[in-house]
Short mmCIF file of C-alpha atoms in Angstrom, two decimals:
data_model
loop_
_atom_site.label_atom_id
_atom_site.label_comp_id
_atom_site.label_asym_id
_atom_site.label_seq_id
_atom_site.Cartn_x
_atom_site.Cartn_y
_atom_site.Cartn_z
CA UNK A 1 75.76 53.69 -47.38
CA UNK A 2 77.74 55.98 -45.03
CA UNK A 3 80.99 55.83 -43.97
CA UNK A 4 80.79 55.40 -40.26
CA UNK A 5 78.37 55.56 -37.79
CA UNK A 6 78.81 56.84 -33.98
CA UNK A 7 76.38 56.03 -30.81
CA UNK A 8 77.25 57.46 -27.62
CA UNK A 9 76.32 55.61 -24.66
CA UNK A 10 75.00 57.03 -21.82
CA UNK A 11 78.09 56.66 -19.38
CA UNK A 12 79.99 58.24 -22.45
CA UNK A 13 81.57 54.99 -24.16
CA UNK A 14 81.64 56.22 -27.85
CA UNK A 15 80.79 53.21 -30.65
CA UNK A 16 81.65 53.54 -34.43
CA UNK A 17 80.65 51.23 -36.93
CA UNK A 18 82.27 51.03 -40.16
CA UNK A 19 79.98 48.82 -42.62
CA UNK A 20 82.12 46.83 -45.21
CA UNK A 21 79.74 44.11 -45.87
CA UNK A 22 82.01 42.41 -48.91
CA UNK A 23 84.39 41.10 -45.72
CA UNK A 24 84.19 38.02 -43.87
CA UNK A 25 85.86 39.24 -40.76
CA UNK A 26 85.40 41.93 -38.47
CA UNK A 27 88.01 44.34 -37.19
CA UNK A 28 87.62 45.18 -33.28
CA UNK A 29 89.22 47.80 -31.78
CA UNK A 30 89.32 49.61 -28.20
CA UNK A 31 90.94 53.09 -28.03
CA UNK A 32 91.76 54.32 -24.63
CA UNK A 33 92.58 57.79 -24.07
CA UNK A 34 95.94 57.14 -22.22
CA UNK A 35 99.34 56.92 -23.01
CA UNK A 36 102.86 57.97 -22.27
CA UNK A 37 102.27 61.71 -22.11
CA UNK A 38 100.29 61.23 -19.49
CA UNK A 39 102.81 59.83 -16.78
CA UNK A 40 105.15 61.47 -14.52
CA UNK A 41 108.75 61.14 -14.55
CA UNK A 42 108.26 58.61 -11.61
CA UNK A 43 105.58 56.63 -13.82
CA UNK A 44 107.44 56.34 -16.91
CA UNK A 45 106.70 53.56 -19.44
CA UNK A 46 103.28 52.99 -16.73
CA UNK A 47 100.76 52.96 -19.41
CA UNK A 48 102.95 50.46 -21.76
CA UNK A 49 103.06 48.41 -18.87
CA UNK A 50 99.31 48.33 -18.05
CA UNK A 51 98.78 47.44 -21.58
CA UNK A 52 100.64 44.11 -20.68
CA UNK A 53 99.26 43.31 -17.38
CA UNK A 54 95.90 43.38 -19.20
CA UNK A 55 96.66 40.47 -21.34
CA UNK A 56 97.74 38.53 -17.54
CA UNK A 57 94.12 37.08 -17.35
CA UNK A 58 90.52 38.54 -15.63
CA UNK A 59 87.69 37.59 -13.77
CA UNK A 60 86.70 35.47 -16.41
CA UNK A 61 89.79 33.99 -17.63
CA UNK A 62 92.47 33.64 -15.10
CA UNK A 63 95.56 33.14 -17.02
CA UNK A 64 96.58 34.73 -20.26
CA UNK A 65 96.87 31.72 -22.35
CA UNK A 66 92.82 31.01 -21.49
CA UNK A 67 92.51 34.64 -22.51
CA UNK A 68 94.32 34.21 -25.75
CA UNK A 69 92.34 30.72 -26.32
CA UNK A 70 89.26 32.52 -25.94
CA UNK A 71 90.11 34.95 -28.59
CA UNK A 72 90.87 31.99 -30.93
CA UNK A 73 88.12 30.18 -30.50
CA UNK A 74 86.30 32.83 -32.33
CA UNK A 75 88.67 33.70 -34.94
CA UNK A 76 91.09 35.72 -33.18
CA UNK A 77 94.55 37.28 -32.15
CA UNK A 78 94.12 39.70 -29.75
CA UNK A 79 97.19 42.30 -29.48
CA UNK A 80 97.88 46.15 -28.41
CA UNK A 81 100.09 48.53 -28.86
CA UNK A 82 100.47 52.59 -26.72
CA UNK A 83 101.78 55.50 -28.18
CA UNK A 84 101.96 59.11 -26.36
CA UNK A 85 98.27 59.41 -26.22
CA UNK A 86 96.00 56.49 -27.27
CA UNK A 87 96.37 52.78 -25.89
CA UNK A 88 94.71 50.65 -28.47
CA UNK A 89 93.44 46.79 -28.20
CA UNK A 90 92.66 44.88 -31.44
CA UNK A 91 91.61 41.52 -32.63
CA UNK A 92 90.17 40.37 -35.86
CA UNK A 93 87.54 38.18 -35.04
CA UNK A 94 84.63 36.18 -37.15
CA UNK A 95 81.22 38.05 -38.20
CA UNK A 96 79.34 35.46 -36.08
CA UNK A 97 81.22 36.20 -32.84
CA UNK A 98 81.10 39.62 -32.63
CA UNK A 99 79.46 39.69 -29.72
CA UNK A 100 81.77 37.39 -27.54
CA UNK A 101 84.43 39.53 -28.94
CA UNK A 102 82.95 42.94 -27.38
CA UNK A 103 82.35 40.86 -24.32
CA UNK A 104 86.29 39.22 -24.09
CA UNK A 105 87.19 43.01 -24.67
CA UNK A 106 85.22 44.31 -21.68
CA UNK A 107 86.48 41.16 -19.52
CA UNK A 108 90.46 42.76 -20.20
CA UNK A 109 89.50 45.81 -19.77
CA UNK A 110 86.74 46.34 -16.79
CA UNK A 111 87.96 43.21 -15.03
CA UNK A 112 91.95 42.79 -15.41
CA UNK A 113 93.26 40.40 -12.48
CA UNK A 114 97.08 41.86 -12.95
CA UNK A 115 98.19 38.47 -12.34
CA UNK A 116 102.15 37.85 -12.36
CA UNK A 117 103.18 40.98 -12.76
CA UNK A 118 107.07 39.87 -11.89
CA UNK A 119 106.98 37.92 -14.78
CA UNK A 120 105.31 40.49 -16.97
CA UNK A 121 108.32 42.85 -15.45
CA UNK A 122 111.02 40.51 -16.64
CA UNK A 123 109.62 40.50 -20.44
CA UNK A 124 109.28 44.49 -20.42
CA UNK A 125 112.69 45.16 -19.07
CA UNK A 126 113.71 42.84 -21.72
CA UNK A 127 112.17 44.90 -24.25
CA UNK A 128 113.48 47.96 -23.00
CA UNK A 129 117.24 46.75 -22.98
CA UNK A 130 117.04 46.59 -26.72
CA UNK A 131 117.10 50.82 -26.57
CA UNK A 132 120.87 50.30 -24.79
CA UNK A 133 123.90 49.00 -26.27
CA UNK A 134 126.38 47.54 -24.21
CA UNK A 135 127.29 50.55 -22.31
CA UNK A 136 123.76 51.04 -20.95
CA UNK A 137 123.86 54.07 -23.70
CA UNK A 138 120.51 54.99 -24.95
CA UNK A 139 120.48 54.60 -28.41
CA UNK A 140 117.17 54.46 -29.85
CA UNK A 141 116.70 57.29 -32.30
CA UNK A 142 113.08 58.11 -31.24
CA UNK A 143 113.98 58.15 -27.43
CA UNK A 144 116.53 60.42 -27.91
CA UNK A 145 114.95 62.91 -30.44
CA UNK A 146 111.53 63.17 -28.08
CA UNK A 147 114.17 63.89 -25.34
CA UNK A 148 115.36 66.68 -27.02
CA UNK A 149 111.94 67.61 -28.28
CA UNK A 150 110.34 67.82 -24.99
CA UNK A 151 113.11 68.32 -22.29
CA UNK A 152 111.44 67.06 -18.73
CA UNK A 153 108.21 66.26 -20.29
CA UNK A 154 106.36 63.02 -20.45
CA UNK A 155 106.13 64.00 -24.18
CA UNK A 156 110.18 63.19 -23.62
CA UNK A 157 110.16 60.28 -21.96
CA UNK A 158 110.32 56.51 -23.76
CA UNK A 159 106.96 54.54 -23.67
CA UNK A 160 108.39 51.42 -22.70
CA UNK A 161 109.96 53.37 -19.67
CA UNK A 162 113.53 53.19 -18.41
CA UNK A 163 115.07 50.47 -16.91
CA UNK A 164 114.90 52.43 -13.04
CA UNK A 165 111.43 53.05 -13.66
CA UNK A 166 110.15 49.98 -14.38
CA UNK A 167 111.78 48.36 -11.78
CA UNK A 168 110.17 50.96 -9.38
CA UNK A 169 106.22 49.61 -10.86
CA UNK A 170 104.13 47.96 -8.40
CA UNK A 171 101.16 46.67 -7.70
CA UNK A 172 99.68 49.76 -5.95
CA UNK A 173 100.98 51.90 -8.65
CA UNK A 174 99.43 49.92 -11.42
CA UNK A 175 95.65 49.75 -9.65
CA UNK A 176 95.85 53.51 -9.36
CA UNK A 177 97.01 54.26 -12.92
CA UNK A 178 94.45 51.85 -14.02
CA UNK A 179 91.26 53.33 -11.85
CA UNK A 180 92.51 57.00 -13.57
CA UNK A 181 92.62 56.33 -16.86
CA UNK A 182 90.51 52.94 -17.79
CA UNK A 183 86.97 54.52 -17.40
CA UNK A 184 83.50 54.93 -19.81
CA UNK A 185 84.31 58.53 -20.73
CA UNK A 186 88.19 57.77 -22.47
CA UNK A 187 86.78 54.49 -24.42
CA UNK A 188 86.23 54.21 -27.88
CA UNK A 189 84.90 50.84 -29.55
CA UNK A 190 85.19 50.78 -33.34
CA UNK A 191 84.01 47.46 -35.23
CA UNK A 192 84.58 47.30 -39.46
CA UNK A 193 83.25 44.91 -41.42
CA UNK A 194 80.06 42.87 -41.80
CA UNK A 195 78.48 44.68 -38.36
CA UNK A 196 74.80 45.40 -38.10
CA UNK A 197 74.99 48.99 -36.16
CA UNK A 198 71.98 48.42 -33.69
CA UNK A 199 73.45 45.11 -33.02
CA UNK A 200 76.90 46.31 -32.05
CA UNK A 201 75.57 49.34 -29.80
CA UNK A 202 73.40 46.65 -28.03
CA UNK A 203 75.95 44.73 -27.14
CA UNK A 204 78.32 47.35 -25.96
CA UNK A 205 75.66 48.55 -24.00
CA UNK A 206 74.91 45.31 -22.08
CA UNK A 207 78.96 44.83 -21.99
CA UNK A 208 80.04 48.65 -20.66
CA UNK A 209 76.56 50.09 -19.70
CA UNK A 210 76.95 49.85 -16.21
CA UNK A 211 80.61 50.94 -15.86
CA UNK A 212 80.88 53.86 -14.03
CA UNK A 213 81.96 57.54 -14.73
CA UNK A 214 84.34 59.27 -12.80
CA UNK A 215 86.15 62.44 -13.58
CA UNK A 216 88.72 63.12 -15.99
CA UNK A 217 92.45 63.97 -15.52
CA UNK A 218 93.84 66.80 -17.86
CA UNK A 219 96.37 65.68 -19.92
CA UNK A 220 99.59 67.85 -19.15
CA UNK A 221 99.69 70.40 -22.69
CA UNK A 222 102.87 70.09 -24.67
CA UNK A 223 105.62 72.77 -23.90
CA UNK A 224 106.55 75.72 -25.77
CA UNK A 225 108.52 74.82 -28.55
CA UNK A 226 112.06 76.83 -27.91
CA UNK A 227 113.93 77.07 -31.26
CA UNK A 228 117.41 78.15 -30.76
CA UNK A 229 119.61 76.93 -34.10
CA UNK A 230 120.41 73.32 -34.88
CA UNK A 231 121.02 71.22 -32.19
CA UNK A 232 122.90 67.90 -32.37
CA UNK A 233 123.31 64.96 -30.42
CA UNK A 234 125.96 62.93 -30.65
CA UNK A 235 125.99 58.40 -29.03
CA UNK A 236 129.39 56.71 -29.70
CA UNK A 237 127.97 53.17 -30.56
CA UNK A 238 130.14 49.98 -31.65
CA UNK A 239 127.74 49.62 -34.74
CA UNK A 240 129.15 49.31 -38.38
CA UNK A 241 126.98 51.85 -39.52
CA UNK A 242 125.54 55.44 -38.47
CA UNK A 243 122.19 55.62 -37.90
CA UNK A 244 120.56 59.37 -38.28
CA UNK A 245 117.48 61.00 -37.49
CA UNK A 246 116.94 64.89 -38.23
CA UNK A 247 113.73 66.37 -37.03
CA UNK A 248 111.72 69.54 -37.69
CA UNK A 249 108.95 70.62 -35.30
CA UNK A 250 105.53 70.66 -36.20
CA UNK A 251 102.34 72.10 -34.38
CA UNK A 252 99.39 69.95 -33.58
CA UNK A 253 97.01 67.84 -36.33
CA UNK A 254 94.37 70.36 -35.60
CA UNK A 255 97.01 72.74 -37.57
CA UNK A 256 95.45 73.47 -41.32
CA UNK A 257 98.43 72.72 -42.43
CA UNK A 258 98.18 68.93 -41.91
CA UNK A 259 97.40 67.66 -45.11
CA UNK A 260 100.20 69.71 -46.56
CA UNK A 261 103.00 68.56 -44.19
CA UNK A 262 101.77 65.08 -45.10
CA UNK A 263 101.72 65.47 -48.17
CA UNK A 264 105.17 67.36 -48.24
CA UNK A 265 106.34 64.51 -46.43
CA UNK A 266 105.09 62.11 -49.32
CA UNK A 267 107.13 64.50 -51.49
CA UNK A 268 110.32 63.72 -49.31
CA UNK A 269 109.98 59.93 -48.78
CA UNK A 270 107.15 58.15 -50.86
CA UNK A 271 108.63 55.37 -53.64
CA UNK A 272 111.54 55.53 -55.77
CA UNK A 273 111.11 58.88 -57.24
CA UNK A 274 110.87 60.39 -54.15
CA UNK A 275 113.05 63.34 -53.51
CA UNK A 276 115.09 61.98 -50.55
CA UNK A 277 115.12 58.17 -52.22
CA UNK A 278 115.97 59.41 -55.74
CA UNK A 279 118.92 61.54 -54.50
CA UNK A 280 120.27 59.41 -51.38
CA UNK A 281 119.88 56.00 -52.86
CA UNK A 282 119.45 56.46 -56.73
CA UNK A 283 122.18 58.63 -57.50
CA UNK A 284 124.67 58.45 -55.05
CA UNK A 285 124.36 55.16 -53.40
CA UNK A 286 124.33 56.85 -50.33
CA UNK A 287 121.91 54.33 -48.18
CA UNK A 288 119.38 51.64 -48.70
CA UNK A 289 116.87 53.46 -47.58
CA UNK A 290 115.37 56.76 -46.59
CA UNK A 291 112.30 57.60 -44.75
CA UNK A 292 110.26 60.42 -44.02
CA UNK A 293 107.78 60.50 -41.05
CA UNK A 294 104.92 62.57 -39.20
CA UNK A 295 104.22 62.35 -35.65
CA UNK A 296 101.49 64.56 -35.03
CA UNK A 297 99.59 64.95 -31.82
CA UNK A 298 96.68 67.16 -30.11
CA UNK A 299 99.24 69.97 -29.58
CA UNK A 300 102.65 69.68 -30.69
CA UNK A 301 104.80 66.88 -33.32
CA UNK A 302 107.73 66.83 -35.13
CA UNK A 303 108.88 65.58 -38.83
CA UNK A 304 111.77 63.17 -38.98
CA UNK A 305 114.17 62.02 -41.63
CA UNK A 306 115.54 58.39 -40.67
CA UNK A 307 118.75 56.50 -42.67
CA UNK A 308 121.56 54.13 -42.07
CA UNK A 309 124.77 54.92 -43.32
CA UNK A 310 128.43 53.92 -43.67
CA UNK A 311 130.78 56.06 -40.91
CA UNK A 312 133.03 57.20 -43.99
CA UNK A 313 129.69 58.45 -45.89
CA UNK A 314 128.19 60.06 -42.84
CA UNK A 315 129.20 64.02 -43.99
CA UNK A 316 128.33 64.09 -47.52
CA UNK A 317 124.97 62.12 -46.40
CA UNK A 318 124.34 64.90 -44.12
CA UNK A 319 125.29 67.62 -46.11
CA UNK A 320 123.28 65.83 -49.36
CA UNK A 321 120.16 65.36 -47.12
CA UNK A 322 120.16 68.98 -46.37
CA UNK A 323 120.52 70.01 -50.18
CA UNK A 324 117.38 68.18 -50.65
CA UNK A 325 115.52 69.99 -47.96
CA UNK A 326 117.02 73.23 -49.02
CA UNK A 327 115.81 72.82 -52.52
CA UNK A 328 112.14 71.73 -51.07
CA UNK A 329 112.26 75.22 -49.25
CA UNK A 330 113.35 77.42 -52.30
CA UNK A 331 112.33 75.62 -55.46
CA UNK A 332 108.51 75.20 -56.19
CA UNK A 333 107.35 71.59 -56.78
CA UNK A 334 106.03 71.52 -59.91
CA UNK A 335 102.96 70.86 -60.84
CA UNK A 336 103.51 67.58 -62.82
CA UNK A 337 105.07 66.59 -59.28
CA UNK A 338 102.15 67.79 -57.13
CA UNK A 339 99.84 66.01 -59.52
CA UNK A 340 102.06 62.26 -59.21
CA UNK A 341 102.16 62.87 -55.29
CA UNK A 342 98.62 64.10 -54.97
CA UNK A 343 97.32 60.54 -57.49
CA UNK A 344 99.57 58.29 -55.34
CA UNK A 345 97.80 59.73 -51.83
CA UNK A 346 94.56 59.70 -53.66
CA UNK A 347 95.30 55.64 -54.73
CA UNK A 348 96.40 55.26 -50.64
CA UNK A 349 92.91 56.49 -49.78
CA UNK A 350 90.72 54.61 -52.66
CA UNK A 351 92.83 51.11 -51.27
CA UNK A 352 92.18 51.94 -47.66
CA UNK A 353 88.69 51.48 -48.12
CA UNK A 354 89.52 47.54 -48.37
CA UNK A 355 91.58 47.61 -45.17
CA UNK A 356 89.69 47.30 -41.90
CA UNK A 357 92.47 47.97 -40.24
CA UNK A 358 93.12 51.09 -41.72
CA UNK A 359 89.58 52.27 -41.01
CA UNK A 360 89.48 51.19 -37.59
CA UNK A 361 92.56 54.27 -36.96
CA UNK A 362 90.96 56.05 -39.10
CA UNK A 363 87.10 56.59 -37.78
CA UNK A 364 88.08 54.72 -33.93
CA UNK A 365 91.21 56.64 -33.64
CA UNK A 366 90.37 59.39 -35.06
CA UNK A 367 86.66 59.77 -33.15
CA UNK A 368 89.16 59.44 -30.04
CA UNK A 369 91.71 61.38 -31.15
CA UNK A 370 89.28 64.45 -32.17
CA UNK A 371 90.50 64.24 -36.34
CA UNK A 372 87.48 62.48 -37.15
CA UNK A 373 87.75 62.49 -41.28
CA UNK A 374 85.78 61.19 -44.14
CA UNK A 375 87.23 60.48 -47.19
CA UNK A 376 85.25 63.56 -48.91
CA UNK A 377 86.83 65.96 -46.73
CA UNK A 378 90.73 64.20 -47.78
CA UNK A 379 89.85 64.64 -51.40
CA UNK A 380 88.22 67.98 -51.29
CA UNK A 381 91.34 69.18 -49.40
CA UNK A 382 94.31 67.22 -51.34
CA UNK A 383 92.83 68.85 -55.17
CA UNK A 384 92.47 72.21 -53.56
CA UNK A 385 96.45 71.62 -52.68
CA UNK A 386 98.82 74.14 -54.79
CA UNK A 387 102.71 73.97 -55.45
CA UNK A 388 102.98 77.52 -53.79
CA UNK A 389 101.12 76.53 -50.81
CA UNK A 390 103.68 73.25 -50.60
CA UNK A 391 106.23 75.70 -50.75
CA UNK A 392 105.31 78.26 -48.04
CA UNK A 393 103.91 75.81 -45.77
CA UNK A 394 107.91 73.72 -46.46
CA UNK A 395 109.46 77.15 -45.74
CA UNK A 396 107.83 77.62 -42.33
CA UNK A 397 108.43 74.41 -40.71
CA UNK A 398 111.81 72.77 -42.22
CA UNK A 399 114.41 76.03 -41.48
CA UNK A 400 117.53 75.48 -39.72
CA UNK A 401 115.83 77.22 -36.43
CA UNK A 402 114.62 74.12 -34.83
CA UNK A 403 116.28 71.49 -36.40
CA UNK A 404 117.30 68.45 -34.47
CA UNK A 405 119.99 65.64 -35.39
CA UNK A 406 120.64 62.75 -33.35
CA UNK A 407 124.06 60.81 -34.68
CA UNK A 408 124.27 57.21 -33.37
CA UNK A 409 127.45 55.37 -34.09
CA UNK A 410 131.53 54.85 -34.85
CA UNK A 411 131.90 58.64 -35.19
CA UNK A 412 135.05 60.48 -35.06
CA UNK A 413 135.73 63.93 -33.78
CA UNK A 414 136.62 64.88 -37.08
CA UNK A 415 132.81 63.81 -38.63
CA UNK A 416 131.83 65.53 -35.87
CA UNK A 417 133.31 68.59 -36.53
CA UNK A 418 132.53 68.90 -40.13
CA UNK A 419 128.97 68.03 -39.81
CA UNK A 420 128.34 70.35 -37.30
CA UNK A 421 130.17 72.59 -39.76
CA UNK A 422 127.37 71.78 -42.70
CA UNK A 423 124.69 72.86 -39.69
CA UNK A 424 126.33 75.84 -39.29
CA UNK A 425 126.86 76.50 -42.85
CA UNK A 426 123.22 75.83 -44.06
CA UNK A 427 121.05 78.50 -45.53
CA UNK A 428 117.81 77.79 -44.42
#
């Protein structure tokens, strides 16, 4: 049996099927080709917003409570979620309803009513005050490292939106987004589970067939990445701890050097023997926890280090977490390391297969994202890995050139003096 299937229809909705027969649910998902980096400075947190109107009933169901009734009549939740480049609907839903399930998705989607959008307003804004603190300062980690990432691009901006902005969303402005970006050509329907292919094409077909094509809208490219030395940023917050994120930047996922910043990454922040974990937490009771991420998109990303600490901790946590990277730079992971890392990735991919959800991101998003993957290709690619390509590949993206920190918090002048000392100081 094959991994995944993909139809095209003729309007250019894309279909993937993902046969797991052994389930008794099915996993629905529609990727749209839109998110934040798509909106201008005027627009900001638009497509996050459109995501919610959705859900404010369609032709078919006028309110959103008979749209979420509908859902659950047939074994579903229905929810979304936007990130900088994909918009993504999802319900699980029963194998015998499959096909009202395709069909509720193309009511939200082809026939949204944008019904109370005041309302809708009032539980967004609501959402986005939890970025502030009581001095209307940003202080959301991620908001303020994509700022610095991506000065005065949408790349920069926060999905939900700021508070101005989404006060400054109307009606007009949400029917215009809407008719740019909801169209055959950016959707992506992905089913996994118990789904008979044919079946599923048909009824996308008689659901989306007749939707019609209009032309794209270029998606503005990331900027140039300038790299001056480490660059911090520094929010005074009334917390009782400090809450850090340091960030490399990364090129695109269509780099062939993905796998191995992933992997690196599992290096730095994956279980209790992790480099970051063992060091931070184990040893020096330095945090509760550590994490490592990877935000990669079409052309540009960034890896970030997140932890909590206490204020008197926050320069030898700083000065510890860049011992740890230095070492990752200069000393070659062994192989007995590599070979732990590389079996615990491998174990992620053999469970995955159980997890509709996981496949849906992996063969829907990824079919709309362009990184379509089988599992073959992660294998092939993760045993051909070696402890001196970890090392070169950790040596050109985590150096001091680059480096962002963003310090939110009861700082000092003092703390911030000395850390910005330890920047200066590293050798890397």
């Amino acid at each position: 049996m094959s991994e995944y299937g993909v139809d095209i229809l003729t309007n250019g909705v894309r279909v993937v099927t993902v046969p797991m027969p052994h389930l008794h649910s099915v996993e629905l998902v529609c990727y749209l080709a839109v998110g934040g980096r798509c909106e201008t400075a005027e627009q900001s947190g638009l497509s996050h917003f459109l995501e919610h109107m959705v859900f404010r009933g369609t032709a078919e169901y006028p309110t959103s409570t008979e749209l979420e009734r509908a859902f659950e009549a047939i074994g579903g939740s229905v929810n979304a979620s936007t990130d900088a480049e994909t918009t993504c609907f999802h319900s699980r839903v029963h194998p015998q309803h499959v096909r009202e399930g395709v069909a509720l998705f193309a009511s939200m989607l082809r026939r949204p009513c944008f019904n109370e959008l005041e309302t809708e307003r009032r539980i967004i804004l609501e959402e986005a005050r939890e970025d502030y603190n009581e001095n209307g300062d940003q202080i959301n980690l991620d908001n303020l490292m994509v700022e610095m990432l991506w000065p005065g691009h949408p790349l920069g901006g926060s999905l939900v939106g700021s508070l101005e902005s989404l006060h400054n969303i109307d009606q007009s402005m949400l029917e215009a987004y809407y008719h740019r970006w909801y169209h055959p050509d950016n959707l992506v329907v992905c089913a996994c589970g118990p789904v008979d292919r044919d079946a599923l094409v048909e009824v996308v077909k008689r659901e989306y067939g007749d939707w019609s094509r209009v032309p794209k809208t270029p998606v503005p490219a990331a900027p140039e990445q300038h790299l001056p030395g480490p660059v911090p940023r520094w929010v005074n917050d009334s917390d009782s701890q400090m809450s850090l994120q340091l960030a490399f930047p990364l090129p695109g996922r269509h780099s062939r050097h993905t796998l191995a910043v992933r992997l690196l990454r599992r290096v730095l922040s994956w279980g209790g023997g992790a480099r970051l974990s063992l060091r931070l937490r184990e040893e020096l009771g330095l945090t509760y926890a550590v994490e490592a991420n990877c935000s990669m998109m079409e052309d540009t990303g960034y890896l970030a280090i997140d932890l909590s600490v206490a204020p008197e901790n926050l320069v030898h946590s700083i000065s510890e977490l860049l011992g740890v990277l230095r070492d990752i730079r200069e000393k070659e992971i062994t192989a007995d390391e590599l070979a732990m890392v590389v079996k615990g990735y491998l174990f992620d991919l053999e469970f995955s297969r159980d997890q509709p959800e996981a496949l849906a991101v992996r063969y829907g998003w990824g079919l709309q994202a362009g990184y379509l993957r089988t599992f073959e290709q992660d294998i092939r690619e993760l045993k051909e890995l070696t402890p001196e390509y970890l090392q070169r590949v950790a040596r050109e993206f985590i150096r001091l050139q680059g480096l962002k920190l963003v310090v939110v918090g009861p700082w000092t002048k003092d703390q911030r003096r000395a850390v910005e000392g330890v920047l200066k100081a590293t050798p890397f």
